mmCIF file of C-alpha atoms and ligand atoms in Angstrom:
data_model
loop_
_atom_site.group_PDB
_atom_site.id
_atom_site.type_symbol
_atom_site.label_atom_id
_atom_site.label_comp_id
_atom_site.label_asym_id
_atom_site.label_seq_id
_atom_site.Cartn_x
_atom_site.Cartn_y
_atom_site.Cartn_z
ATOM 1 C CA UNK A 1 93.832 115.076 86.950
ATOM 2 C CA UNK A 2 96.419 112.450 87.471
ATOM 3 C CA UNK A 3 96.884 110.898 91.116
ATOM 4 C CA UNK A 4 99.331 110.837 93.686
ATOM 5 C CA UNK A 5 101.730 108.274 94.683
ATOM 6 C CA UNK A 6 103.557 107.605 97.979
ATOM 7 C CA UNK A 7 105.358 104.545 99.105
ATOM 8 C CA UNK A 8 106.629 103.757 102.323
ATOM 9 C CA UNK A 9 109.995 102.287 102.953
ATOM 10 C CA UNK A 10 111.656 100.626 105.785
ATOM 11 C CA UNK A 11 113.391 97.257 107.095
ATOM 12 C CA UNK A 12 111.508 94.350 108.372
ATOM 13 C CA UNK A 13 109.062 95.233 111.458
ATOM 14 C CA UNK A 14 109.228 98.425 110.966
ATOM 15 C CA UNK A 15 105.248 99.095 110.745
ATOM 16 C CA UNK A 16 105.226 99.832 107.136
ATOM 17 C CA UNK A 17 101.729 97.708 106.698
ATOM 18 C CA UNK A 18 100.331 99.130 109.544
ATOM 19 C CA UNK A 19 100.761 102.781 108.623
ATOM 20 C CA UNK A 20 99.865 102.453 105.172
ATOM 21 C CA UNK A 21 96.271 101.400 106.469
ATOM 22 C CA UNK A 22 95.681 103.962 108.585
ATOM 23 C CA UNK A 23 96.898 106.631 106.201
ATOM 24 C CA UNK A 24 94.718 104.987 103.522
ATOM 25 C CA UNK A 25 91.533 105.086 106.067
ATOM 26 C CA UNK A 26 92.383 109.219 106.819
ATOM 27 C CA UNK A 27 92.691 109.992 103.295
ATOM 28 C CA UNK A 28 89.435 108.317 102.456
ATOM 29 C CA UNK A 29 87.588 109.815 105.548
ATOM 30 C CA UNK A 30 88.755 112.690 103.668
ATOM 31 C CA UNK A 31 86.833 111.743 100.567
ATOM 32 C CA UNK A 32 89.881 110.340 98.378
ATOM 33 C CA UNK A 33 89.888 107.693 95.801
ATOM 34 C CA UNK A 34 92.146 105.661 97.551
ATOM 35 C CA UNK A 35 94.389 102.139 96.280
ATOM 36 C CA UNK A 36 96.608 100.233 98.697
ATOM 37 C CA UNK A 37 99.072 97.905 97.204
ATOM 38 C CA UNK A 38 102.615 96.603 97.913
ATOM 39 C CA UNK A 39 105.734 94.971 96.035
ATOM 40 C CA UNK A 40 106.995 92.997 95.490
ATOM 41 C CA UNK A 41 103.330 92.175 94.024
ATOM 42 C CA UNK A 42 100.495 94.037 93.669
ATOM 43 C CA UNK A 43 99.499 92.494 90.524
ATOM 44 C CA UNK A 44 98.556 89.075 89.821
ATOM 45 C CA UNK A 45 101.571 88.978 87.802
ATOM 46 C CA UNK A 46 103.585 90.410 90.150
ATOM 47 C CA UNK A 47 101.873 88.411 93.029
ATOM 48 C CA UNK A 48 103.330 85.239 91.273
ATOM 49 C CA UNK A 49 106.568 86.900 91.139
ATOM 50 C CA UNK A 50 106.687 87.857 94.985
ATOM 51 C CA UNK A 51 106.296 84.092 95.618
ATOM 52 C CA UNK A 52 109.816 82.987 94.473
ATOM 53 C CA UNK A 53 111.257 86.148 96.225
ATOM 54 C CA UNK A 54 109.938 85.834 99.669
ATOM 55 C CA UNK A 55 109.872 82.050 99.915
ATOM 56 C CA UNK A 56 112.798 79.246 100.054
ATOM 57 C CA UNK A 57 116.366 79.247 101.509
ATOM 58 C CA UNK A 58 117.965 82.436 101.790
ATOM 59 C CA UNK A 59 120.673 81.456 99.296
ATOM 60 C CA UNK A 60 118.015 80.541 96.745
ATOM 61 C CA UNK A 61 118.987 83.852 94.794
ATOM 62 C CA UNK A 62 122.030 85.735 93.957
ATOM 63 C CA UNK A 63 121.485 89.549 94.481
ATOM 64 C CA UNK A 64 121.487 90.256 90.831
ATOM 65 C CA UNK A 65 118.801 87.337 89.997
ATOM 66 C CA UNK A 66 116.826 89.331 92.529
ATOM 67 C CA UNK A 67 117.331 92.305 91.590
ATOM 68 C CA UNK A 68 115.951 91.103 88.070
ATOM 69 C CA UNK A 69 113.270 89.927 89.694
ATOM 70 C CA UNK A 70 111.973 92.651 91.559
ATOM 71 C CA UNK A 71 112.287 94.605 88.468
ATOM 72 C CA UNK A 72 109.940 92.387 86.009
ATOM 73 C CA UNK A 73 107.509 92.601 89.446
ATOM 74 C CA UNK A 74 107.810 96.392 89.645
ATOM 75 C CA UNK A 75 107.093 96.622 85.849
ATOM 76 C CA UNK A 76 103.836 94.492 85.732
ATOM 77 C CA UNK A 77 103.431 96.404 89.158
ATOM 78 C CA UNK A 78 103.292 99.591 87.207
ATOM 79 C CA UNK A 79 101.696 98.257 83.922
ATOM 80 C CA UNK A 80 98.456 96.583 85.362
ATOM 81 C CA UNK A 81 97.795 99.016 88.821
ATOM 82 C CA UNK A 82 99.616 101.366 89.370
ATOM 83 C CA UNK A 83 99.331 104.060 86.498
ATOM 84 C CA UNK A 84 95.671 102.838 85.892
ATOM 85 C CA UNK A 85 94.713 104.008 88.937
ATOM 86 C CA UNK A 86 96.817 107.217 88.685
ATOM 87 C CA UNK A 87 95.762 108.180 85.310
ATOM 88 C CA UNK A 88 91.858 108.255 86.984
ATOM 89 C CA UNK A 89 93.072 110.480 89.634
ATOM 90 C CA UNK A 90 93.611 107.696 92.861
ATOM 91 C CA UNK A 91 96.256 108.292 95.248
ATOM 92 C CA UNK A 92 98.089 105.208 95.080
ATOM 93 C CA UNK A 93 99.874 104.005 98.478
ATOM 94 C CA UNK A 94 102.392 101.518 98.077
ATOM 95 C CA UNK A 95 103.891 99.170 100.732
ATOM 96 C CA UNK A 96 108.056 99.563 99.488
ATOM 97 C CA UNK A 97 108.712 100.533 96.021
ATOM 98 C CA UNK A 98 112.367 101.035 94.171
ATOM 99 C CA UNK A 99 113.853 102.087 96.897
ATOM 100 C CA UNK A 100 113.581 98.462 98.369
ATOM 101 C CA UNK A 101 115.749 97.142 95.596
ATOM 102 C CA UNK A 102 118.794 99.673 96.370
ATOM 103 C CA UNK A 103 118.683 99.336 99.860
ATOM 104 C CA UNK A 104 118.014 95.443 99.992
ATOM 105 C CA UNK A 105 120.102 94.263 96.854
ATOM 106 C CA UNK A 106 122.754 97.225 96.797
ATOM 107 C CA UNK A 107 122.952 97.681 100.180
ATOM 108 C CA UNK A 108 122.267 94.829 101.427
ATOM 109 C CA UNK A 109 123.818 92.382 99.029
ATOM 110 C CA UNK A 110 126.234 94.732 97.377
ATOM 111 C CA UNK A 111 125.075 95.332 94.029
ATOM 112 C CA UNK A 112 126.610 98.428 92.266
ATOM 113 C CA UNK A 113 124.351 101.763 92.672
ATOM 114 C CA UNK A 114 125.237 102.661 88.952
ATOM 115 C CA UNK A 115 123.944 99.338 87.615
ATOM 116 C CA UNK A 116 120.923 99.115 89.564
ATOM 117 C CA UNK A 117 120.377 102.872 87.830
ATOM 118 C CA UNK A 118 120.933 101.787 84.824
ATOM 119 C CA UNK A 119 118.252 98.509 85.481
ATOM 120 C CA UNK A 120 115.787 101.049 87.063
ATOM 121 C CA UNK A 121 116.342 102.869 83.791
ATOM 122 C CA UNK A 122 115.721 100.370 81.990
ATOM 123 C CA UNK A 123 112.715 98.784 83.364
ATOM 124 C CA UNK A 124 110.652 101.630 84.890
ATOM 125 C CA UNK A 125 112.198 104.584 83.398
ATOM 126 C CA UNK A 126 113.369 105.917 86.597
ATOM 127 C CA UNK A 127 109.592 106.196 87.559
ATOM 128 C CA UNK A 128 109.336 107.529 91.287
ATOM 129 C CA UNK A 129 106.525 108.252 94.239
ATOM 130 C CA UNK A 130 105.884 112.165 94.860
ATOM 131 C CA UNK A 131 106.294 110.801 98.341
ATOM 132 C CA UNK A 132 108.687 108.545 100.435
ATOM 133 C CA UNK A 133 108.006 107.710 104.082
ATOM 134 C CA UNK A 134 111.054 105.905 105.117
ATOM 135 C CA UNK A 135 109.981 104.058 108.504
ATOM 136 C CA UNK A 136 113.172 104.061 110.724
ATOM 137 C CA UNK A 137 113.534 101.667 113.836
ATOM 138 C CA UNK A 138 116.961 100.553 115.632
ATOM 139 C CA UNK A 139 117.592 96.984 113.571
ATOM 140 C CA UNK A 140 117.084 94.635 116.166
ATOM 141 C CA UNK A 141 113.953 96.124 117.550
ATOM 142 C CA UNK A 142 112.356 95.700 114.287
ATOM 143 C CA UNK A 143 113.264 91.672 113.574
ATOM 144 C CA UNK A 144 112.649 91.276 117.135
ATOM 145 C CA UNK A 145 108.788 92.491 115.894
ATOM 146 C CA UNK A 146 108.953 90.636 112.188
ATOM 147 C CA UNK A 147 110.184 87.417 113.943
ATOM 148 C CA UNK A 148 106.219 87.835 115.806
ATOM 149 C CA UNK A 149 104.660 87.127 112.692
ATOM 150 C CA UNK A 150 105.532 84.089 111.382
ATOM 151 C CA UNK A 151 104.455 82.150 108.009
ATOM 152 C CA UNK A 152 106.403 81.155 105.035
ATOM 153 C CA UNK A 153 107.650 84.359 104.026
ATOM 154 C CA UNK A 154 110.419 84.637 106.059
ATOM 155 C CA UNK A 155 113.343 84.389 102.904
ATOM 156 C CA UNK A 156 114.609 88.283 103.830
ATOM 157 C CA UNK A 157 114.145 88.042 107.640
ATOM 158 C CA UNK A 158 116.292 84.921 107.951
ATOM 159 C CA UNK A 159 118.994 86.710 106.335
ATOM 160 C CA UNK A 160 121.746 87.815 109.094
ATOM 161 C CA UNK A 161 121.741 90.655 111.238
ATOM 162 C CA UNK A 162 124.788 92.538 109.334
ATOM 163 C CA UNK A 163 122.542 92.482 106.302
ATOM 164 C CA UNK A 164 120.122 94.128 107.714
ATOM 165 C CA UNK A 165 121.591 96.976 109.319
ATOM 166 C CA UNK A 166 123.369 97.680 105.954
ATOM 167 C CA UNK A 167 120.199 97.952 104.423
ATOM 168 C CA UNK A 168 118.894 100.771 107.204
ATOM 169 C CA UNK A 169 121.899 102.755 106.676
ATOM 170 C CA UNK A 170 120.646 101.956 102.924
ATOM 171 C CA UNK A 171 117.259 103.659 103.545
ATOM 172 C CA UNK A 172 118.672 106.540 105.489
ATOM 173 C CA UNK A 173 121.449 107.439 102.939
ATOM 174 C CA UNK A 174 118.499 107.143 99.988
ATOM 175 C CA UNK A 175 116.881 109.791 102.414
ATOM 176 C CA UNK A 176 119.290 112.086 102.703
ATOM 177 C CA UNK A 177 120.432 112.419 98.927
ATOM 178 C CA UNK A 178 116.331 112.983 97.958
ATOM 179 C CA UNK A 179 115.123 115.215 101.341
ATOM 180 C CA UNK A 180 112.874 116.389 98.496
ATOM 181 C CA UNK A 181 111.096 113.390 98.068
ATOM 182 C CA UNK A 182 111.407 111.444 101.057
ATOM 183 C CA UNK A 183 110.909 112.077 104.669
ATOM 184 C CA UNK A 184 112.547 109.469 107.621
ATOM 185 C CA UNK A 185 109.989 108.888 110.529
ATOM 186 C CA UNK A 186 111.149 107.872 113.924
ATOM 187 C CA UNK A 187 108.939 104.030 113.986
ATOM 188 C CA UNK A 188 109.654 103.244 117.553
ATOM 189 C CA UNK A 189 106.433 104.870 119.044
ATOM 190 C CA UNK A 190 103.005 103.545 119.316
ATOM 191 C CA UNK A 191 101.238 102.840 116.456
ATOM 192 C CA UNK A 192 98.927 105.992 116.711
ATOM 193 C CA UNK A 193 102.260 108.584 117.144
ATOM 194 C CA UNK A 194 103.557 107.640 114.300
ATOM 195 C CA UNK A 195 100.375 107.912 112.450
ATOM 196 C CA UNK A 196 100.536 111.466 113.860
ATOM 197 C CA UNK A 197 103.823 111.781 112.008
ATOM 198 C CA UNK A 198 103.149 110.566 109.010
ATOM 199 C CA UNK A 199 99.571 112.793 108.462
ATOM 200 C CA UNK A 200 102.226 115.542 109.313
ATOM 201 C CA UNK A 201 104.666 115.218 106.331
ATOM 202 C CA UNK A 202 101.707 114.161 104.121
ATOM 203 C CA UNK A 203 99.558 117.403 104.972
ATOM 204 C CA UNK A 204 102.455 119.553 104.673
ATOM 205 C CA UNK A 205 103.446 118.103 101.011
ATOM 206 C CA UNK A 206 99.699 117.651 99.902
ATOM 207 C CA UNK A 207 98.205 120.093 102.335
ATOM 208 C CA UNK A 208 95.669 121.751 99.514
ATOM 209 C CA UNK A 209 94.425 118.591 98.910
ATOM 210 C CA UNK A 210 93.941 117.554 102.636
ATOM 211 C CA UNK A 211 91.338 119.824 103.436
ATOM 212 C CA UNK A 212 89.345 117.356 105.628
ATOM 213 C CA UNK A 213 92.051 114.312 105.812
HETATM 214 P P1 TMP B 301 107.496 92.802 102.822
HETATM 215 O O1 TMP B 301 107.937 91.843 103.893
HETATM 216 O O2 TMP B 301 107.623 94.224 103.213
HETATM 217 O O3 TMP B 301 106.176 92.445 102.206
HETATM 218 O O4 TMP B 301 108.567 92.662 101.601
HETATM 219 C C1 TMP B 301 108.988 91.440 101.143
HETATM 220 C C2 TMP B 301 110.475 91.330 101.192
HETATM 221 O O5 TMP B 301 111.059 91.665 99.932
HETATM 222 C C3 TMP B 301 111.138 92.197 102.233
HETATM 223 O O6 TMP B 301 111.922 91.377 103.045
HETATM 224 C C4 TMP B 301 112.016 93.122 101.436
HETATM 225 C C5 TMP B 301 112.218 92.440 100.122
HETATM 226 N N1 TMP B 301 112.403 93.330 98.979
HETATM 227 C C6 TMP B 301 113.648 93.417 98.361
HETATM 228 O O7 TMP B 301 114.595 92.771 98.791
HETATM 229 N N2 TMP B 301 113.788 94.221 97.260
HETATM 230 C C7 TMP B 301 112.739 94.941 96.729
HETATM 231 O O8 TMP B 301 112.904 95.638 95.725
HETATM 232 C C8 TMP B 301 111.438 94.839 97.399
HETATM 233 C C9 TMP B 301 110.280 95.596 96.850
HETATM 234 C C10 TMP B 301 111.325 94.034 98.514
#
């Protein structure tokens, strides 16, 4: 039987990490074959890829070079981890997936929706999770918790704050043209509530395979 795959999408702070772990530890408690990974990365090809993405001066990159670039990521993304592990039957979580790349680069940076299609089609084939969990939290709340965390990955979060409350009415609009495949979670709770949440939309899509998660 083939896997499952969910990704959860969301601006910067929004808990994305966070909630992929514990949704990874309840659907192992519940005896799953379970693989956590994230883009851009998530293979070492990809991982190399990520680098010049989330590193250097915010201008480093127009939003087309970008766009290219999270595309050959997603690809070797796909290639080496992602359908291996859904061909054997894991449920595959992934921390952002395509969605990222409309919100961030179209949204955000203003790239056409039709010719980020047509790259998506190109690339992945229009390849998509059976689930989206699109973590929602007011913009400034959310940098306000990013800015906590520090290190040298900071490219997107120095970006300004217009950009990134384009990109949340990115993820929101995404949500509402696919209510079929992705669901918007309130992020501003604790840590645990959300969790609550997110078990909630899983076991109600994937409720006959939940038995014990
Ligand atoms: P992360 O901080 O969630 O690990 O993601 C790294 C950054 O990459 C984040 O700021 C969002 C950005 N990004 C895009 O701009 N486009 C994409 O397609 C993806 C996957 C991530």
């Amino acid at each position: 039987m083939t896997g499952r795959f969910l990704s959860f999408e969301g601006g910067e702070g929004t808990g994305k990490s966070t909630q992929l772990r514990l949704l990874a530890d309840a659907l192992r408690d519940g005896g799953l074959d379970v693989v956590t990974t994230r883009e851009p990365g998530g293979s070492p090809g990809a991982e190399q890829i990520r680098r010049l993405l989330v590193e250097g001066e915010p201008g480093r990159w127009d939003g087309m070079t970008e766009a290219l670039l999270h595309y050959a990521a997603r690809r070797d993304h796909l290639r080496a981890t992602v359908h291996p592990a859904l061909d054997r039957g894991a449920w595959v979580l992934t921390d952002r997936f395509a969605d990222s790349t409309l919100a961030y680069q179209g949204w955000g940076h203003g790239l056409d929706r039709a010719l980020l299609e047509r790259l998506d089609a190109l690339a992945i084939g229009g390849f998509r999770p059976d689930i989206t969990l699109v973590l929602d939290l007011p913009t400034p709340q959310g940098l306000a918790r990013a800015a906590g965390r520090g290190g040298p990955e900071d490219r997107y979060e120095r970006m300004d704050l217009t950009f990134h409350e384009r990109l949340r009415e990115g993820f929101l609009d995404i949500a509402r043209r696919e209510p079929g495949r992705c669901a918007v979670i309130d992020a501003a709770g604790d840590p645990d509530h959300v969790h609550r949440s997110v078990l909630k939309v899983v076991r109600e899509r994937f409720g006959q395979f939940l038995a014990s998660a």
